Amino acid sequence: MIKLLVVIIVIFLLFYLDKMDKKKEKTLKRKLERVKSYKEVVSLDDYEKIIKKYSLEEIDERVNIQEKFITSKHVNEKMRYLLITPKNQEIKNLPLVFLFHGIRDYPEDWITRGMLLENYFELLEKKLIKPMVFIIPAAGFNGESWYSNFYKDEKHKYENYIMDELYKEAKKISNGKIGIAGFSMGGYAALKIGLKHIEDFQIIGSFSGAVSIIRMSLNRRVIRLMKYLYIPKIFFKKSQDKINFLRIFSPWGWRILKQDPYTIIKKMEPEKFKGKSIYISVGEEDKEPYLMLQQWTDIVGRLKKYNVDFQGYIYKNQYHTWSFISKDIENFLKYFSKKIDKEVEE
C-alpha cells in the first residue's frame, strides 16, 4: 500500500504539477527581462553572421587534424578524439580547449557543422585571438554517454576517462591554460566537469547546455523535493533517452542532484571560483522540448547570485542547432582568448 502511494505521488509530481503551471510563460518572460538587464549578459537581436569559407588546401596549410585513440582503463571501448594544432608553430605553451559535442553527434560536427575552423581562422586574421590547440573527444556509448560515470557500472566511467586519461594527454601536448566547453549534452558535461575539477580549468563554456538537468523534466516547484524522489524507469518506457538518463544518473533524486551543475554551484566554496570564468549561451527560441532557455535563465541567475565571473549570451531567433553554434563559437573563442591574455598580463 505504501509503495503504491509513493508511486502515485511521484506520478503527480512529475506530470500533473507541470501541466497545471499555466503561468510559466509569463514567469519566464519576467525572469528573462531581469536576466537580460545584468551587465554580464549580452542580448543579440537577429544575429546574422557571414562565415568566410576556406578550401581544404587552405585548412591543410594552417592546421594539423589528427584522429587519435586511447585504450581506457575506465571504459570498455577504445575512445577516440580529434587533435587540432597549428602548423609550423611551437605548441608546447599554447592555450588548449576541450570541445564536447551533443547527444548522438560526432567530434567532426564541430568542423563540418559548427564551423570551428572558419571562425578560428577569421579571428586569427583579424588578430582578435591567438593560436590555440583543440581537443574534441567522442562522447562514447554511441554518442549518448553524457560524458559521465554510469551509476553502478564500472565499465562506463566516462568522466574518469576524461580527467584521468584524456586530460593527462592534453598536458603532454601543451602546458598552456586550459578551457572546457560544449554544446547541448556536451555543454552539460563541460560545466559539470569544469565545476567539479575547477582547479584544472581556467575557462568553462556551455552553449545551449543542459545546465540544470532536473529542469528538463520537472516543474520548478518540484525541484526542491527532488532529493526525496525515486523515479521508476517504467514511467519512461516509451522514451529511450529518459531510460538511458536514469541508467547513467540512477533513479534516485539525491544522486541526480550530485551531478547537476545548477546544484553544484550552490554547494561550492566561493574561493573556488577565484580566477575562473564561465561563458554561458543560448538561443532565445530554445524552449522545447528540453527547456534549454529556461535552464540558461536559471543558471545565469545563480551565477549572478554567487558573484561568479561569467559572460552570458542570448541570441534572438536562434534554436538548438549547429547553425546557432557556428555563430556562437566566435564569441566564445574571443572570450576565451581575452581571459587567457588577461591572466598572462596579471
Short mmCIF file of C-alpha atoms in Angstrom, two decimals:
data_model
loop_
_atom_site.label_atom_id
_atom_site.label_comp_id
_atom_site.label_asym_id
_atom_site.label_seq_id
_atom_site.Cartn_x
_atom_site.Cartn_y
_atom_site.Cartn_z
CA MET A 1 0.00 0.00 0.00
CA ILE A 2 2.81 2.40 0.91
CA LYS A 3 4.68 1.63 -2.33
CA LEU A 4 1.54 2.29 -4.33
CA LEU A 5 1.08 5.62 -2.56
CA VAL A 6 4.68 6.61 -3.31
CA VAL A 7 4.21 5.77 -6.99
CA ILE A 8 1.05 7.88 -7.15
CA ILE A 9 2.84 10.84 -5.53
CA VAL A 10 5.77 10.57 -7.94
CA ILE A 11 3.44 10.48 -10.94
CA PHE A 12 1.64 13.54 -9.62
CA LEU A 13 4.86 15.46 -9.05
CA LEU A 14 6.42 14.55 -12.39
CA PHE A 15 3.47 15.24 -14.61
CA TYR A 16 0.46 16.87 -13.06
CA LEU A 17 2.09 19.90 -11.49
CA ASP A 18 3.87 20.73 -14.73
CA LYS A 19 0.58 20.65 -16.62
CA MET A 20 -1.03 22.91 -14.04
CA ASP A 21 1.60 25.61 -14.30
CA LYS A 22 -0.38 27.99 -16.54
CA LYS A 23 1.74 30.95 -15.57
CA LYS A 24 5.06 29.51 -16.72
CA GLU A 25 5.28 31.59 -19.94
CA LYS A 26 4.59 34.79 -18.05
CA THR A 27 7.08 33.78 -15.38
CA LEU A 28 9.75 33.01 -17.98
CA LYS A 29 9.22 36.35 -19.69
CA ARG A 30 9.62 38.18 -16.40
CA LYS A 31 12.77 36.26 -15.50
CA LEU A 32 14.24 36.85 -18.95
CA GLU A 33 13.73 40.58 -18.64
CA ARG A 34 15.53 40.58 -15.32
CA VAL A 35 18.42 38.40 -16.51
CA LYS A 36 18.89 40.45 -19.69
CA SER A 37 19.36 43.52 -17.53
CA TYR A 38 22.51 42.07 -15.94
CA LYS A 39 25.71 43.76 -17.08
CA GLU A 40 27.22 40.33 -17.67
CA VAL A 41 24.58 39.38 -20.25
CA VAL A 42 24.74 40.31 -23.94
CA SER A 43 21.47 40.09 -25.87
CA LEU A 44 21.95 39.82 -29.64
CA ASP A 45 18.91 40.62 -31.79
CA ASP A 46 18.59 38.96 -35.20
CA TYR A 47 22.24 37.99 -35.11
CA GLU A 48 23.46 37.18 -38.60
CA LYS A 49 26.97 36.09 -39.45
CA ILE A 50 28.58 35.59 -42.84
CA ILE A 51 31.11 32.82 -42.40
CA LYS A 52 34.14 33.02 -44.65
CA LYS A 53 34.84 29.76 -46.48
CA TYR A 54 38.27 28.15 -46.65
CA SER A 55 39.36 25.46 -49.09
CA LEU A 56 40.67 22.09 -47.93
CA GLU A 57 44.09 23.18 -49.16
CA GLU A 58 43.99 26.34 -47.03
CA ILE A 59 42.91 24.35 -43.99
CA ASP A 60 45.67 21.82 -44.56
CA GLU A 61 48.24 24.62 -44.79
CA ARG A 62 47.21 26.06 -41.43
CA VAL A 63 46.44 23.18 -39.07
CA ASN A 64 47.10 19.53 -38.41
CA ILE A 65 43.95 17.49 -37.78
CA GLN A 66 44.77 14.12 -36.23
CA GLU A 67 42.50 11.28 -35.20
CA LYS A 68 43.78 9.68 -32.01
CA PHE A 69 42.70 6.79 -29.78
CA ILE A 70 43.06 5.90 -26.12
CA THR A 71 42.56 2.40 -24.74
CA SER A 72 40.93 3.36 -21.47
CA LYS A 73 41.01 1.50 -18.18
CA HIS A 74 37.78 3.26 -17.19
CA VAL A 75 35.66 2.47 -20.27
CA ASN A 76 35.23 -0.82 -22.15
CA GLU A 77 35.65 0.79 -25.56
CA LYS A 78 38.53 2.41 -27.42
CA MET A 79 38.00 6.14 -27.01
CA ARG A 80 38.55 8.45 -29.96
CA TYR A 81 39.34 12.16 -30.19
CA LEU A 82 40.40 14.76 -32.71
CA LEU A 83 43.50 16.85 -32.05
CA ILE A 84 43.79 20.15 -33.94
CA THR A 85 47.08 22.01 -33.73
CA PRO A 86 48.56 24.98 -35.64
CA LYS A 87 51.16 24.08 -38.27
CA ASN A 88 54.70 25.42 -38.27
CA GLN A 89 54.44 26.64 -34.69
CA GLU A 90 55.65 25.54 -31.28
CA ILE A 91 52.58 24.31 -29.42
CA LYS A 92 54.05 23.40 -26.04
CA ASN A 93 52.75 26.52 -24.28
CA LEU A 94 49.66 27.34 -26.35
CA PRO A 95 46.25 27.57 -24.67
CA LEU A 96 44.11 24.47 -25.18
CA VAL A 97 40.34 23.99 -25.41
CA PHE A 98 38.33 20.80 -24.94
CA LEU A 99 35.15 20.87 -27.05
CA PHE A 100 32.34 18.37 -26.35
CA HIS A 101 29.64 17.54 -28.89
CA GLY A 102 25.94 16.91 -28.24
CA ILE A 103 23.96 13.70 -27.91
CA ARG A 104 24.36 11.31 -30.87
CA ASP A 105 26.69 13.80 -32.57
CA TYR A 106 30.34 13.33 -33.52
CA PRO A 107 33.62 15.21 -32.97
CA GLU A 108 33.67 16.03 -36.69
CA ASP A 109 30.45 18.02 -36.27
CA TRP A 110 32.48 20.80 -34.70
CA ILE A 111 34.30 21.14 -38.02
CA THR A 112 31.59 20.40 -40.59
CA ARG A 113 28.55 21.91 -38.85
CA GLY A 114 29.89 24.15 -36.08
CA MET A 115 32.31 25.88 -38.48
CA LEU A 116 35.00 25.85 -35.82
CA LEU A 117 37.96 26.28 -38.18
CA GLU A 118 36.35 29.03 -40.28
CA ASN A 119 35.67 31.05 -37.14
CA TYR A 120 39.12 30.30 -35.73
CA PHE A 121 40.97 31.35 -38.91
CA GLU A 122 38.96 34.53 -39.36
CA LEU A 123 39.58 35.61 -35.76
CA LEU A 124 43.29 34.91 -36.17
CA GLU A 125 43.40 37.01 -39.33
CA LYS A 126 41.70 39.88 -37.51
CA LYS A 127 44.16 39.43 -34.61
CA LEU A 128 41.25 39.06 -32.18
CA ILE A 129 42.62 35.79 -30.79
CA LYS A 130 45.95 33.97 -30.69
CA PRO A 131 46.74 30.42 -31.84
CA MET A 132 45.40 27.59 -29.71
CA VAL A 133 45.01 23.82 -29.59
CA PHE A 134 41.67 21.96 -29.74
CA ILE A 135 40.88 18.53 -28.37
CA ILE A 136 37.48 17.21 -29.46
CA PRO A 137 36.61 13.86 -27.86
CA ALA A 138 33.93 11.41 -28.92
CA ALA A 139 31.41 11.02 -26.12
CA GLY A 140 31.39 7.24 -26.25
CA PHE A 141 28.42 4.89 -25.74
CA ASN A 142 27.20 5.68 -29.28
CA GLY A 143 27.28 9.39 -28.50
CA GLU A 144 24.95 9.05 -25.51
CA SER A 145 27.32 8.82 -22.52
CA TRP A 146 26.69 12.32 -21.14
CA TYR A 147 30.48 12.19 -20.54
CA SER A 148 29.58 10.81 -17.10
CA ASN A 149 30.30 7.88 -14.82
CA PHE A 150 27.36 5.48 -15.11
CA TYR A 151 25.58 4.53 -11.90
CA LYS A 152 26.93 1.24 -10.51
CA ASP A 153 28.68 0.43 -13.79
CA GLU A 154 32.46 0.09 -13.65
CA LYS A 155 32.73 -0.37 -17.42
CA HIS A 156 31.35 3.05 -18.29
CA LYS A 157 33.22 5.71 -16.32
CA TYR A 158 33.50 8.46 -18.92
CA GLU A 159 34.22 11.33 -16.53
CA ASN A 160 37.08 9.30 -15.06
CA TYR A 161 38.41 8.69 -18.58
CA ILE A 162 38.30 12.41 -19.40
CA MET A 163 40.09 13.57 -16.26
CA ASP A 164 42.39 10.63 -15.61
CA GLU A 165 43.47 9.87 -19.18
CA LEU A 166 42.42 12.44 -21.79
CA TYR A 167 43.32 15.42 -19.59
CA LYS A 168 46.77 13.92 -18.97
CA GLU A 169 47.24 13.52 -22.72
CA ALA A 170 46.37 17.20 -23.12
CA LYS A 171 49.02 18.21 -20.58
CA LYS A 172 51.62 16.29 -22.60
CA ILE A 173 50.65 18.31 -25.66
CA SER A 174 50.66 21.77 -24.07
CA ASN A 175 51.40 23.39 -20.73
CA GLY A 176 49.17 26.35 -21.59
CA LYS A 177 45.94 27.41 -19.92
CA ILE A 178 43.05 25.02 -20.47
CA GLY A 179 39.39 25.64 -21.23
CA ILE A 180 36.48 23.21 -21.43
CA ALA A 181 33.27 23.83 -23.37
CA GLY A 182 30.47 22.04 -25.19
CA PHE A 183 27.11 22.07 -26.94
CA SER A 184 23.88 20.60 -25.51
CA MET A 185 24.81 17.33 -23.72
CA GLY A 186 28.40 18.49 -24.18
CA GLY A 187 27.52 21.84 -22.58
CA TYR A 188 26.20 19.97 -19.58
CA ALA A 189 29.36 17.89 -19.35
CA ALA A 190 31.70 20.85 -19.77
CA LEU A 191 30.00 22.79 -16.98
CA LYS A 192 29.69 19.81 -14.63
CA ILE A 193 33.24 18.53 -15.16
CA GLY A 194 34.60 22.07 -15.17
CA LEU A 195 32.96 22.82 -11.83
CA LYS A 196 33.88 19.50 -10.20
CA HIS A 197 37.50 19.89 -11.33
CA ILE A 198 37.66 23.66 -11.34
CA GLU A 199 41.32 23.73 -10.29
CA ASP A 200 42.20 22.19 -13.67
CA PHE A 201 40.39 24.67 -15.95
CA GLN A 202 40.60 28.44 -16.34
CA ILE A 203 37.54 28.96 -18.56
CA ILE A 204 34.34 26.91 -18.75
CA GLY A 205 31.82 27.27 -21.58
CA SER A 206 28.34 25.88 -22.16
CA PHE A 207 26.41 26.53 -25.38
CA SER A 208 22.70 25.62 -25.09
CA GLY A 209 23.75 23.16 -22.43
CA ALA A 210 21.60 21.06 -20.13
CA VAL A 211 22.96 23.06 -17.22
CA SER A 212 20.07 22.33 -14.85
CA ILE A 213 19.26 18.72 -15.70
CA ILE A 214 16.39 18.40 -13.24
CA ARG A 215 14.70 21.27 -15.07
CA MET A 216 14.48 19.20 -18.27
CA SER A 217 11.53 17.19 -16.94
CA LEU A 218 10.32 18.78 -13.75
CA ASN A 219 8.35 21.80 -12.69
CA ARG A 220 10.42 24.29 -10.65
CA ARG A 221 8.24 23.68 -7.60
CA VAL A 222 9.19 20.01 -7.70
CA ILE A 223 12.93 20.59 -7.90
CA ARG A 224 13.13 21.31 -4.17
CA LEU A 225 11.66 17.86 -3.49
CA MET A 226 13.95 16.09 -5.94
CA LYS A 227 16.32 14.70 -3.35
CA TYR A 228 13.47 12.74 -1.80
CA LEU A 229 12.26 11.17 -5.04
CA TYR A 230 12.78 7.78 -6.63
CA ILE A 231 11.87 7.69 -10.32
CA PRO A 232 10.99 4.20 -11.65
CA LYS A 233 12.04 3.52 -15.24
CA ILE A 234 8.56 2.22 -16.01
CA PHE A 235 7.33 5.83 -16.25
CA PHE A 236 9.61 6.38 -19.23
CA LYS A 237 9.27 3.08 -21.10
CA LYS A 238 8.47 4.93 -24.34
CA SER A 239 11.46 7.26 -24.09
CA GLN A 240 14.84 5.63 -24.63
CA ASP A 241 16.62 8.89 -23.85
CA LYS A 242 15.00 9.12 -20.41
CA ILE A 243 15.62 5.45 -19.66
CA ASN A 244 19.26 5.97 -20.60
CA PHE A 245 19.34 9.08 -18.39
CA LEU A 246 18.23 7.02 -15.37
CA ARG A 247 20.71 4.28 -16.25
CA ILE A 248 23.51 6.84 -16.12
CA PHE A 249 22.47 9.01 -13.21
CA SER A 250 20.35 6.49 -11.22
CA PRO A 251 16.64 6.76 -10.37
CA TRP A 252 17.43 8.40 -7.03
CA GLY A 253 16.85 12.16 -6.87
CA TRP A 254 19.71 12.89 -4.47
CA ARG A 255 22.17 11.10 -6.74
CA ILE A 256 21.00 13.04 -9.78
CA LEU A 257 21.41 16.31 -7.90
CA LYS A 258 25.06 15.47 -7.20
CA GLN A 259 25.64 15.59 -10.98
CA ASP A 260 23.56 18.73 -11.61
CA PRO A 261 25.57 21.91 -12.39
CA TYR A 262 22.84 24.19 -11.01
CA THR A 263 23.06 22.37 -7.68
CA ILE A 264 26.85 22.02 -7.71
CA ILE A 265 27.34 25.80 -7.92
CA LYS A 266 25.31 26.34 -4.77
CA LYS A 267 27.42 23.87 -2.81
CA MET A 268 30.82 25.17 -3.93
CA GLU A 269 33.03 27.32 -1.73
CA PRO A 270 33.21 30.90 -3.14
CA GLU A 271 37.00 30.93 -3.17
CA LYS A 272 36.96 28.04 -5.67
CA PHE A 273 35.73 30.48 -8.34
CA LYS A 274 38.63 32.89 -7.88
CA GLY A 275 40.47 33.35 -11.18
CA LYS A 276 37.91 31.23 -13.05
CA SER A 277 35.49 32.40 -15.76
CA ILE A 278 32.31 30.93 -17.21
CA TYR A 279 30.73 31.53 -20.62
CA ILE A 280 27.06 30.56 -20.93
CA SER A 281 24.93 30.99 -24.06
CA VAL A 282 21.55 30.02 -25.53
CA GLY A 283 19.17 30.73 -28.38
CA GLU A 284 16.03 32.56 -27.26
CA GLU A 285 13.80 30.06 -29.11
CA ASP A 286 15.45 27.04 -27.48
CA LYS A 287 12.46 26.37 -25.20
CA GLU A 288 11.19 22.93 -26.18
CA PRO A 289 11.40 20.03 -25.64
CA TYR A 290 14.18 20.27 -23.04
CA LEU A 291 13.75 23.83 -21.78
CA MET A 292 17.30 24.97 -22.57
CA LEU A 293 16.30 28.64 -22.41
CA GLN A 294 14.73 28.11 -19.00
CA GLN A 295 17.82 26.26 -17.81
CA TRP A 296 20.06 29.07 -19.08
CA THR A 297 17.92 31.62 -17.25
CA ASP A 298 18.18 29.61 -14.03
CA ILE A 299 21.94 29.18 -14.22
CA VAL A 300 22.62 32.83 -15.10
CA GLY A 301 20.62 33.87 -12.07
CA ARG A 302 22.59 31.51 -9.89
CA LEU A 303 25.97 32.64 -11.23
CA LYS A 304 24.96 36.25 -10.57
CA LYS A 305 23.76 35.43 -7.05
CA TYR A 306 27.05 33.78 -6.14
CA ASN A 307 29.20 36.51 -7.71
CA VAL A 308 30.86 34.21 -10.22
CA ASP A 309 32.83 35.84 -13.04
CA PHE A 310 30.73 34.98 -16.10
CA GLN A 311 29.57 36.18 -19.50
CA GLY A 312 26.10 35.30 -20.76
CA TYR A 313 24.93 35.47 -24.38
CA ILE A 314 21.36 35.12 -25.61
CA TYR A 315 20.58 35.13 -29.34
CA LYS A 316 17.20 36.17 -30.70
CA ASN A 317 15.61 33.82 -33.28
CA GLN A 318 18.15 31.07 -32.62
CA TYR A 319 17.29 27.44 -31.84
CA HIS A 320 19.01 24.28 -30.62
CA THR A 321 21.07 23.75 -33.76
CA TRP A 322 24.63 23.57 -35.02
CA SER A 323 23.80 26.66 -37.04
CA PHE A 324 23.49 28.51 -33.73
CA ILE A 325 26.83 27.08 -32.62
CA SER A 326 28.51 28.29 -35.82
CA LYS A 327 27.58 31.83 -34.75
CA ASP A 328 28.23 31.47 -31.03
CA ILE A 329 31.66 29.81 -31.19
CA GLU A 330 33.18 33.09 -32.42
CA ASN A 331 32.15 34.89 -29.24
CA PHE A 332 33.38 32.06 -27.04
CA LEU A 333 36.81 31.97 -28.72
CA LYS A 334 37.15 35.73 -28.25
CA TYR A 335 36.07 35.42 -24.62
CA PHE A 336 38.49 32.55 -24.01
CA SER A 337 41.42 34.37 -25.61
CA LYS A 338 40.65 37.61 -23.78
CA LYS A 339 40.55 35.87 -20.40
CA ILE A 340 43.77 33.97 -21.09
CA ASP A 341 45.56 37.16 -22.17
CA LYS A 342 44.35 38.95 -19.05
CA GLU A 343 45.75 36.19 -16.82
CA VAL A 344 49.10 36.36 -18.62
CA GLU A 345 49.26 40.14 -18.16
CA GLU A 346 48.48 39.84 -14.46
#
